[in-house]
Tab-separated table of C-alpha atoms in Angstrom:
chain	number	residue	atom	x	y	z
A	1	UNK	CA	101.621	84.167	85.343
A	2	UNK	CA	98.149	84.780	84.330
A	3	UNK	CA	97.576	87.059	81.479
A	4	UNK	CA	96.856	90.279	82.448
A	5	UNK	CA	95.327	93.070	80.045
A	6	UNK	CA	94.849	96.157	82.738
A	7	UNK	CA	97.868	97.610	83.374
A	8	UNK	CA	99.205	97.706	86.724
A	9	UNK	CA	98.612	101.116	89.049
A	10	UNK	CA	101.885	103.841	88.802
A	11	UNK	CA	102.595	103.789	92.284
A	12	UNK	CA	102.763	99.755	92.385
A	13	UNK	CA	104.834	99.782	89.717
A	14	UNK	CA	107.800	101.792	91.470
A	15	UNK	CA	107.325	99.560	94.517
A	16	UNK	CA	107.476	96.406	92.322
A	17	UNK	CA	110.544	97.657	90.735
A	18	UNK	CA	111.886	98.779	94.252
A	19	UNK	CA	111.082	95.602	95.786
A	20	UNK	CA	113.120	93.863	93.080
A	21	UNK	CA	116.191	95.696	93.471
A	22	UNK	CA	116.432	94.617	96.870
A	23	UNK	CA	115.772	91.475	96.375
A	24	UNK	CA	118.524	90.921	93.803
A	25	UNK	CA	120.723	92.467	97.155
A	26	UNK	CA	119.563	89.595	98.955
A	27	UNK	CA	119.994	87.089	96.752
A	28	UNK	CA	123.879	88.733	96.320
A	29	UNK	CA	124.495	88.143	100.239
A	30	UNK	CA	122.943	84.722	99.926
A	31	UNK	CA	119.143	85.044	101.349
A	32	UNK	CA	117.134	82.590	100.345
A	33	UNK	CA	113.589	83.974	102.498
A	34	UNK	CA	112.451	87.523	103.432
A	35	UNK	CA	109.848	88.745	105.317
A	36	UNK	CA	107.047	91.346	104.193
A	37	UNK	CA	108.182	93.194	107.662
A	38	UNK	CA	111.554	93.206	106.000
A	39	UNK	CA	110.537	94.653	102.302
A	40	UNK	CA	108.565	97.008	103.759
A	41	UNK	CA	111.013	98.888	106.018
A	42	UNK	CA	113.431	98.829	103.632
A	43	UNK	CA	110.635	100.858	101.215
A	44	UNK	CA	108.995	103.090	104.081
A	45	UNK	CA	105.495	101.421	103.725
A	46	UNK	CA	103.104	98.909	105.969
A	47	UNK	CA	104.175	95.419	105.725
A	48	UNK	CA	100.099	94.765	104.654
A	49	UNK	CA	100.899	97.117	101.995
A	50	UNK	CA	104.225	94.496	100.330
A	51	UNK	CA	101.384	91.789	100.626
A	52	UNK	CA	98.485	93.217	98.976
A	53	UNK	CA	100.935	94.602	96.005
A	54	UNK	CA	102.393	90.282	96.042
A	55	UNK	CA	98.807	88.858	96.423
A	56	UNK	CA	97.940	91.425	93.350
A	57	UNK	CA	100.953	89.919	91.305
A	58	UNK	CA	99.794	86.795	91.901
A	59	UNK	CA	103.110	85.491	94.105
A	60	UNK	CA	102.078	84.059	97.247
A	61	UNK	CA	104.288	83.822	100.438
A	62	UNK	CA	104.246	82.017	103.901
A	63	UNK	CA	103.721	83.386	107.006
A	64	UNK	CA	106.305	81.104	108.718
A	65	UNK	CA	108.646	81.085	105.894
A	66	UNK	CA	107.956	84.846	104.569
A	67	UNK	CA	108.701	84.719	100.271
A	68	UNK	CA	111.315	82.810	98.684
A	69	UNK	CA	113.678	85.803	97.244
A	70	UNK	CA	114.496	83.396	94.049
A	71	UNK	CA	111.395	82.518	92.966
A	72	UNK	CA	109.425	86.239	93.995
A	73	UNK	CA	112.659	87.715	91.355
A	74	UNK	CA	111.826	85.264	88.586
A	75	UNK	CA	108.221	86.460	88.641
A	76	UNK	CA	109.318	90.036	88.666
A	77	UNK	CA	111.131	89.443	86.154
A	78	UNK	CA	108.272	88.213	83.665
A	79	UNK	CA	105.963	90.771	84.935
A	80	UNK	CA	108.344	93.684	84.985
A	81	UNK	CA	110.191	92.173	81.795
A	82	UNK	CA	110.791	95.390	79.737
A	83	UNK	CA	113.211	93.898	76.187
A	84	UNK	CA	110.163	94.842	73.907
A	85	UNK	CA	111.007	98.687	74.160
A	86	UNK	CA	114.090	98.084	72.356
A	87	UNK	CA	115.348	100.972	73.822
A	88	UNK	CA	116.185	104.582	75.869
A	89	UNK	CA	116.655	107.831	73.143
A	90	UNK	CA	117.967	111.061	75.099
A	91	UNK	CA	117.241	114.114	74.224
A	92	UNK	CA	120.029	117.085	75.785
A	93	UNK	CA	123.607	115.779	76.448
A	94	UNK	CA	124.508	118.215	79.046
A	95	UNK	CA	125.215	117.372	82.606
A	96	UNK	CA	121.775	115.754	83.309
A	97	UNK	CA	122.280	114.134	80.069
A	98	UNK	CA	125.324	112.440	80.972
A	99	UNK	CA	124.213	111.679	83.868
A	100	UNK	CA	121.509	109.660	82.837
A	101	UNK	CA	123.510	107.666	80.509
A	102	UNK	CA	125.859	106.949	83.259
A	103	UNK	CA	122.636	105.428	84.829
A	104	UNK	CA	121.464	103.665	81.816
A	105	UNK	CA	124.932	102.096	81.643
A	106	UNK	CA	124.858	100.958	85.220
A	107	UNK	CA	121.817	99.572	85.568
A	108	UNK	CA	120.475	98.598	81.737
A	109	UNK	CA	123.094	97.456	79.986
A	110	UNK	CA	121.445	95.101	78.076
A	111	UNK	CA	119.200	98.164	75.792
A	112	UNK	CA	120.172	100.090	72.835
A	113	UNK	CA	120.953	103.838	74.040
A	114	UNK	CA	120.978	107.176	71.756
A	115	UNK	CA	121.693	110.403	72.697
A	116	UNK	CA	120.846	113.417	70.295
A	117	UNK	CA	121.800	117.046	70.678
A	118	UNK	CA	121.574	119.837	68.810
A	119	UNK	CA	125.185	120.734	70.280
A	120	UNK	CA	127.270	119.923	67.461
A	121	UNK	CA	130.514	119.899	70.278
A	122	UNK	CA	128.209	117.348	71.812
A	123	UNK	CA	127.323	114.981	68.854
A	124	UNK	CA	129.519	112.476	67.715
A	125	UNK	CA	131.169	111.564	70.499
A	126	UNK	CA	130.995	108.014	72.710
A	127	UNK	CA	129.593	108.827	76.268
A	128	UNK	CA	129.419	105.635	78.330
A	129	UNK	CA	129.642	103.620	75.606
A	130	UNK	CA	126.716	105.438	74.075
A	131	UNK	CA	126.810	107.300	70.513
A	132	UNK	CA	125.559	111.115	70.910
A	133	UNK	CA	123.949	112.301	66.746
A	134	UNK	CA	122.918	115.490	65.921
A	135	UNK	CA	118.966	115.908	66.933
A	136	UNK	CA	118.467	116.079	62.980
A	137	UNK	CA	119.202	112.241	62.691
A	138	UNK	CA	116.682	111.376	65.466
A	139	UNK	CA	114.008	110.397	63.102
A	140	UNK	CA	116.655	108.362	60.822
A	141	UNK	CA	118.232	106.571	63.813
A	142	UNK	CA	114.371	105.353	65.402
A	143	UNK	CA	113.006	104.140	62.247
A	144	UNK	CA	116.843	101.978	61.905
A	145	UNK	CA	116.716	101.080	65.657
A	146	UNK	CA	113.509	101.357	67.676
A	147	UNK	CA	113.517	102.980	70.935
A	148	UNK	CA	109.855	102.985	72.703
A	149	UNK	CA	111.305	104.950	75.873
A	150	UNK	CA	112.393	108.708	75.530
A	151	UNK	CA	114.411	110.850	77.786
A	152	UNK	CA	114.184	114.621	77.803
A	153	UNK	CA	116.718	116.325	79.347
A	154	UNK	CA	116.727	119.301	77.531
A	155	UNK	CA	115.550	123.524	78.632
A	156	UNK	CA	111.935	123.993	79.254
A	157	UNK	CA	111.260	125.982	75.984
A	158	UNK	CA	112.251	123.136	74.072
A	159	UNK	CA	110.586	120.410	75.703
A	160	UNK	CA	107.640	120.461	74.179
A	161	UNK	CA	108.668	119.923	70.654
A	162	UNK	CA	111.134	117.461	71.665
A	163	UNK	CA	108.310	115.412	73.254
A	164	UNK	CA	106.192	115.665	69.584
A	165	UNK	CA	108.788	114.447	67.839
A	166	UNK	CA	109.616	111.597	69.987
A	167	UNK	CA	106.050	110.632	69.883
A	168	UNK	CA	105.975	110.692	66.317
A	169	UNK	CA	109.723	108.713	65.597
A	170	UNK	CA	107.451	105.954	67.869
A	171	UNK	CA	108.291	106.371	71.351
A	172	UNK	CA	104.923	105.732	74.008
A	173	UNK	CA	106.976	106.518	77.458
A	174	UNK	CA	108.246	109.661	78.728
A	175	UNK	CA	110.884	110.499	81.181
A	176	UNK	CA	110.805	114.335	81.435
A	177	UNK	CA	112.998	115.793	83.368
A	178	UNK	CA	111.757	119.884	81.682
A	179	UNK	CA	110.486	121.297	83.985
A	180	UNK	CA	107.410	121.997	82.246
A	181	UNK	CA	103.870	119.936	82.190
A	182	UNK	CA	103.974	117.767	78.290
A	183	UNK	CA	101.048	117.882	76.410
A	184	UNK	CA	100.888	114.570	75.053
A	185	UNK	CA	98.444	111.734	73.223
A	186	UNK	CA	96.660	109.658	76.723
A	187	UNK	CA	98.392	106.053	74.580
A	188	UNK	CA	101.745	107.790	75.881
A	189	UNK	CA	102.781	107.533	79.220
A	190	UNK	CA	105.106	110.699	81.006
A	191	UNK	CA	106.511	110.391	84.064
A	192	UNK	CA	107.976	114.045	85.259
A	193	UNK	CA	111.206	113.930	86.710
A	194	UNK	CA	111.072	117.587	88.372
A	195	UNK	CA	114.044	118.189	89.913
A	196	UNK	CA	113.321	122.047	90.585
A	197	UNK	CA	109.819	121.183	92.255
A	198	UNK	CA	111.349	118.350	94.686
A	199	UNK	CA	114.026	120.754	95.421
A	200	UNK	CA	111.273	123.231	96.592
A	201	UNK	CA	109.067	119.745	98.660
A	202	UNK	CA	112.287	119.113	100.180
A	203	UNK	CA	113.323	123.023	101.317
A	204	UNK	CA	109.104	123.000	102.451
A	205	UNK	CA	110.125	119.668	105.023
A	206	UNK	CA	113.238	120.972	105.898
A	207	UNK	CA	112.168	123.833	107.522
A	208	UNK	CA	108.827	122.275	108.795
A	209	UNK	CA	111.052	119.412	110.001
A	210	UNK	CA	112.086	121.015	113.455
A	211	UNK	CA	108.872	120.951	115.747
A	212	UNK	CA	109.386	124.485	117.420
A	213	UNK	CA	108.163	125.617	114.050
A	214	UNK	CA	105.010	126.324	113.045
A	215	UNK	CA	103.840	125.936	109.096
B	1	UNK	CA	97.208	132.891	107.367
B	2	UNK	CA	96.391	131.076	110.413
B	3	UNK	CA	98.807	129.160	112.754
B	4	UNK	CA	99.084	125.787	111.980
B	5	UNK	CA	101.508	122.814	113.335
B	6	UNK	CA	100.298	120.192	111.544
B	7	UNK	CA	102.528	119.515	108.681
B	8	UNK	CA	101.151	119.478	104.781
B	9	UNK	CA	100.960	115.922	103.190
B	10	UNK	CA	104.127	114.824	101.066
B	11	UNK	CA	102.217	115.146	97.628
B	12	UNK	CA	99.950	118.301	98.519
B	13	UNK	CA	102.989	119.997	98.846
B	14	UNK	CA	103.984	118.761	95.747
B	15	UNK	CA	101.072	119.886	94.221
B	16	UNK	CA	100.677	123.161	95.458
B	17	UNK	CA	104.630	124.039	94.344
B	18	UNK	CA	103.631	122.855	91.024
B	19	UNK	CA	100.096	125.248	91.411
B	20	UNK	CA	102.799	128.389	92.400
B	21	UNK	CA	104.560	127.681	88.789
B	22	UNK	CA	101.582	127.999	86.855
B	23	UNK	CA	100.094	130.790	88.509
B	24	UNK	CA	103.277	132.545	88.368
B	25	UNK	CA	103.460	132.005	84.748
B	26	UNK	CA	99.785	133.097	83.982
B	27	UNK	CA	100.746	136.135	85.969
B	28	UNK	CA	103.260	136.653	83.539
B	29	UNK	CA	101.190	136.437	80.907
B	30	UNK	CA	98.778	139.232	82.023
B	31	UNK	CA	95.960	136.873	83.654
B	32	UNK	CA	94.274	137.764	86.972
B	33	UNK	CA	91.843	134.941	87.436
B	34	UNK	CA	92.167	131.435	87.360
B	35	UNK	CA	89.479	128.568	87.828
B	36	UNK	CA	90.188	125.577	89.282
B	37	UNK	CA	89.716	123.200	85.729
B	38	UNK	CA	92.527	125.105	84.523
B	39	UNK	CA	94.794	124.314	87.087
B	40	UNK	CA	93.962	121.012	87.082
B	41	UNK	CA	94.121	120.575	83.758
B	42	UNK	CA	98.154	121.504	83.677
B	43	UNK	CA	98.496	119.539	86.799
B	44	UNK	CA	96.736	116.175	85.441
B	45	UNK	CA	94.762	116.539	88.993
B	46	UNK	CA	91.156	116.690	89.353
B	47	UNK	CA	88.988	120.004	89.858
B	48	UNK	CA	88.116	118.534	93.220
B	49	UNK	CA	91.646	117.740	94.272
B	50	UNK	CA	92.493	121.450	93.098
B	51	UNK	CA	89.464	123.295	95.310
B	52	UNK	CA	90.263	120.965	98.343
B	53	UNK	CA	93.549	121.453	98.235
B	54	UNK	CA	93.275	125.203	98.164
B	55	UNK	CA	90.369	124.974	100.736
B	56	UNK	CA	93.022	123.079	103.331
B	57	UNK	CA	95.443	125.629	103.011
B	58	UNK	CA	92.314	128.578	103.644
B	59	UNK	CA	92.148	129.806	100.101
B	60	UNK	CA	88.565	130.045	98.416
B	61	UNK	CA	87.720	130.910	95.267
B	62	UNK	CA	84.267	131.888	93.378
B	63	UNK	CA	82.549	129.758	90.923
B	64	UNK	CA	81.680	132.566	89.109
B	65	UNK	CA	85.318	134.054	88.575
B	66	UNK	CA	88.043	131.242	89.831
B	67	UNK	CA	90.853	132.475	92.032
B	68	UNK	CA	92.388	135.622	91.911
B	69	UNK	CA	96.036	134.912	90.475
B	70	UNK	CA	97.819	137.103	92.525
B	71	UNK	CA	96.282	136.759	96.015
B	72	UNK	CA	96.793	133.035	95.570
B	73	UNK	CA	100.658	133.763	94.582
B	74	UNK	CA	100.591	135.530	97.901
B	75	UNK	CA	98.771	133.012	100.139
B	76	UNK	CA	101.255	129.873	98.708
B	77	UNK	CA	104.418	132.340	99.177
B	78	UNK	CA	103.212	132.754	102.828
B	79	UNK	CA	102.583	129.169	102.959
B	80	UNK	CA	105.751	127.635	101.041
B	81	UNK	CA	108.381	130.233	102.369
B	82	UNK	CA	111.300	128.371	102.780
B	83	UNK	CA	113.842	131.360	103.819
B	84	UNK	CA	114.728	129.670	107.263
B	85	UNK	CA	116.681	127.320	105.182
B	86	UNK	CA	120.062	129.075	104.861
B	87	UNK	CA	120.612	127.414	101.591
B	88	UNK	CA	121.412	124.293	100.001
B	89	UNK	CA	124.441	121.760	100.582
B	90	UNK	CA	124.948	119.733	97.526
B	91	UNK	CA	127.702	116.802	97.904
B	92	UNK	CA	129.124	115.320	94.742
B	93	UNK	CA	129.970	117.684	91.690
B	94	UNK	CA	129.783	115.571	88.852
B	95	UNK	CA	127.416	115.724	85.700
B	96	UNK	CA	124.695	115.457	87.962
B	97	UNK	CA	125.637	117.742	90.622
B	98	UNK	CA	126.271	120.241	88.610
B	99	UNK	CA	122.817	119.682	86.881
B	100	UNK	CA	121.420	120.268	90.010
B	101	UNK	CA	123.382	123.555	90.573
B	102	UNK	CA	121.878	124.712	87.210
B	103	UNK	CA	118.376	123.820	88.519
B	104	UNK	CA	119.305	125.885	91.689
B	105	UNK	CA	120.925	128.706	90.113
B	106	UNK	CA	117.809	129.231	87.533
B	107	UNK	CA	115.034	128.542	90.528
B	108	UNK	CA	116.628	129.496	93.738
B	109	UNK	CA	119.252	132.546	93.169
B	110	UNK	CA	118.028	133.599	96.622
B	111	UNK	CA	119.408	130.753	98.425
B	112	UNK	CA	123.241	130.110	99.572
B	113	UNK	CA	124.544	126.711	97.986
B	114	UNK	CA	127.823	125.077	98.582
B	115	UNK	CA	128.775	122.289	96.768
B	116	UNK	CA	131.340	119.283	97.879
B	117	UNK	CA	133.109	116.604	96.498
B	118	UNK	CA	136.144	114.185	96.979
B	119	UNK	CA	138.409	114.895	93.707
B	120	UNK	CA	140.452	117.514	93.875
B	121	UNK	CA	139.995	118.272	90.260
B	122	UNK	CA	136.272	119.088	90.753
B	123	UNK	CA	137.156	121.208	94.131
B	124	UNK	CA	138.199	124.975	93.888
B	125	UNK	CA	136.155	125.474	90.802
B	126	UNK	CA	133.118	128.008	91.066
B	127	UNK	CA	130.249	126.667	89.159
B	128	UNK	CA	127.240	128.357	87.835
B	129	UNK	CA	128.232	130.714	90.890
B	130	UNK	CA	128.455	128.196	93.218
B	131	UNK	CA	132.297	127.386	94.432
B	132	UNK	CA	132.817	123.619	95.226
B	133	UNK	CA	134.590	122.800	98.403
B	134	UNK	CA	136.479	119.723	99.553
B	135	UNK	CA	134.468	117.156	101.441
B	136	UNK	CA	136.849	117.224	104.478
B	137	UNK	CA	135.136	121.166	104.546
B	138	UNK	CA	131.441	120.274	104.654
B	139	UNK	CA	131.514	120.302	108.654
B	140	UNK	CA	133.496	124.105	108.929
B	141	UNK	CA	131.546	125.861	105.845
B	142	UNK	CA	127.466	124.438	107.576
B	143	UNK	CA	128.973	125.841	110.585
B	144	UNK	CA	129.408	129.336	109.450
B	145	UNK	CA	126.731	129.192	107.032
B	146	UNK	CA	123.972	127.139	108.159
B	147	UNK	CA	122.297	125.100	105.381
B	148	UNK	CA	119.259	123.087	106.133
B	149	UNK	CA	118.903	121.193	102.634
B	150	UNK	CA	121.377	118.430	101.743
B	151	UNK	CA	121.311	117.215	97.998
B	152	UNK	CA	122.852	113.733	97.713
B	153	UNK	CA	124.563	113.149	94.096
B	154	UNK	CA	127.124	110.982	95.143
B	155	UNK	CA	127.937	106.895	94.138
B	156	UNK	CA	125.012	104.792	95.977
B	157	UNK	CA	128.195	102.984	98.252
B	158	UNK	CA	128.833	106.721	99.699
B	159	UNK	CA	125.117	108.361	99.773
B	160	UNK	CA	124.462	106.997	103.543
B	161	UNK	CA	127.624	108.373	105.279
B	162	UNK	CA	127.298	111.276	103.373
B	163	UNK	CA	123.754	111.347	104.685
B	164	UNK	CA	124.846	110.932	108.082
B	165	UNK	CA	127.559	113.908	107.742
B	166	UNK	CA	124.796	116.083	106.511
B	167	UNK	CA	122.257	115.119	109.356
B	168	UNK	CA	125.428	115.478	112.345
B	169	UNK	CA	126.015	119.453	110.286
B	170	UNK	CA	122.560	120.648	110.702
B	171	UNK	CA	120.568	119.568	107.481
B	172	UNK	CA	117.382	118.759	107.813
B	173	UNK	CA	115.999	117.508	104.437
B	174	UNK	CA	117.625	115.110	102.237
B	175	UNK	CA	117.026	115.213	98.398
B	176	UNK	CA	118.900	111.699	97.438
B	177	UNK	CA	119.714	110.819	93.834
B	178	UNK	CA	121.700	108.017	94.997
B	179	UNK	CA	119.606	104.563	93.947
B	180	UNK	CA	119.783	103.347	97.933
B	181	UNK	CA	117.342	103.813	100.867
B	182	UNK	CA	118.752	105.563	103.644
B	183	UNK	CA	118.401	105.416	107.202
B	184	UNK	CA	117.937	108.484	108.719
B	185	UNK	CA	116.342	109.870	112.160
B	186	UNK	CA	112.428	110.445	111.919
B	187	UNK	CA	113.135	114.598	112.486
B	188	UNK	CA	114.707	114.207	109.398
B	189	UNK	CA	112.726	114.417	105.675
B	190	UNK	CA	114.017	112.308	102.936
B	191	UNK	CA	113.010	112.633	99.294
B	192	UNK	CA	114.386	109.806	96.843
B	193	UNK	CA	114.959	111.117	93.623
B	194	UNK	CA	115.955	107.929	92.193
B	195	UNK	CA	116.414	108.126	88.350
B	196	UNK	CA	116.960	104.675	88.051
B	197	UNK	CA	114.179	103.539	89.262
B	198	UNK	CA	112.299	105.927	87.220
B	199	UNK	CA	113.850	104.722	84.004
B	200	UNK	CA	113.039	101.194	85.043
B	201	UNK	CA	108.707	102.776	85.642
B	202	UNK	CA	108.428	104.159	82.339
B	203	UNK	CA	109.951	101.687	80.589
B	204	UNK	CA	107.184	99.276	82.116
B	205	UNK	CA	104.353	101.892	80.665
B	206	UNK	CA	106.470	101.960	77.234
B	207	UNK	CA	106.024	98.455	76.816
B	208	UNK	CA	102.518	98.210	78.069
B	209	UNK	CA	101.304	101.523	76.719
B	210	UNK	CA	100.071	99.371	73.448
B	211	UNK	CA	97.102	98.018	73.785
B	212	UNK	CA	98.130	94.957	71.808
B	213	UNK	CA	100.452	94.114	74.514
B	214	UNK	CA	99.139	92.001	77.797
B	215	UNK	CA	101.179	92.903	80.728
């Protein structure tokens, strides 16, 4: 893989990461070649459009052959290859909270999860596997164990200051799922997970769905 | 507002939802004009973006003094009114389904939701307002109450017959949570809200947010 310095666009990112999951699928039922036809129905966009993101990547494919799924996963794997963050601190261990961790524990395994809450009925217990502390030991427990990637799952009026003091324990990535907009330093990177404004997209598409209506 | 049947792109939707919050919340706080900078600004958009997506939906402004907070309020309640929904049918009641109902009962209190899930233990219960039914039910309780919004918060094995069962009871828009595609007919709108893939995104920017690092 060549080194790269830019960083790769958002969007492309989520498709990489898409494309990867189901390639792991095929490799599970045995594939050994898929098509670009193939990747792209499976992620709702133009086959030209699984190409150009490959070609970008650097991974080649044939057009009688389409990509070998091994070899197009290994390269994921060192360009999406994410052990340097060390690991995922969540803030708010309510529902979403546990949710999330229930995520975490499905799919990354491998990282170093903490949850914090200012809850003490919350802290102290083992959630997935996962220790929850009392938010006052969030600063202690990122200086012992360094965690690049924070979660916030906690009420709008406290976003904010949960996002600060990520920053400053050392975290650079976001997940916010407040549903507020973070004001944060451009070296960190949010990603809004706004559950309240996709419910509202989705009730818009629902009704606009049927054609005898007119939006 | 005039009569249109074209439907509003996926992410101008999004947009103008997230536009509604903030003007709604500088309403609150005594404001009565708003330019489009500001708006931007909170929406990590472009002035540009913000004028022409206010000129699509026939909403002008003046240079001089912005957009008037209220009459805009008005225009995007015409435009996003999403009454004809009946409500919400959310299947799976576990820490994230009832997250969800949380998000619902704080932003929607209008709307009728049902929720559904498989364990007895979960059923019966009323949460956040909301009573949770048995799955078997889903078909009898969209019948007498029409719901055009499905929210999928079930295990990624069940989300695409649970999908289906939706679609066949009237639902037309999907918010999934479940980390699988589904395949759905083309009348029907599907939003993935797939945390995690999301986790898997930001952890890429984490790691690559240094500029030290080559990605």
């Amino acid at each position: 893989m060549p080194d790269r310095v830019e960083p790769l666009p958002n969007r492309m990112v989520e498709r990489l990461v898409a494309y990867r999951r189901h390639l792991r699928q095929c490799l599970g039922e045995g594939r050994t070649q898929i098509y670009s036809h193939e990747l792209a129905r499976l992620e709702r966009v133009t086959p030209a459009q699984v190409r150009r993101d490959l070609m970008t990547i650097g991974y080649t494919g044939s057009p009688a052959t389409g990509y070998g799924v091994e070899g197009l996963i290994e390269h994921l794997a060192g360009l999406l290859d994410t052990r340097s963050i060390g690991g995922f601190a969540l803030v708010g261990a309510g529902h979403l909270g546990r949710a999330i961790l229930d995520y975490l524990a499905r799919q990354h395994p491998e990282y170093q999860v903490a949850a914090f809450d200012i809850n003490p009925e919350k802290t102290g217990r083992i959630t997935h596997g996962y220790r929850c502390y009392m938010i006052d030991e969030l600063e202690r427990v990122l200086a012992e164990c360094p965690m690049r990637v924070g979660v916030i799952a906690v009420p709008a009026e406290a976003a904010q200051d949960t996002a600060i003091r990520l920053i400053a324990a050392g975290v650079s990535g976001l997940l916010n799922f407040a549903p507020v907009r973070l004001h944060v330093p451009d070296s960190v990177f949010v990603e809004d997970a706004d559950i309240a404004l996709l419910l509202e997209k989705v009730a818009f598409f629902a009704r606009a769905g049927r054609s005898e209506e007119k939006v």
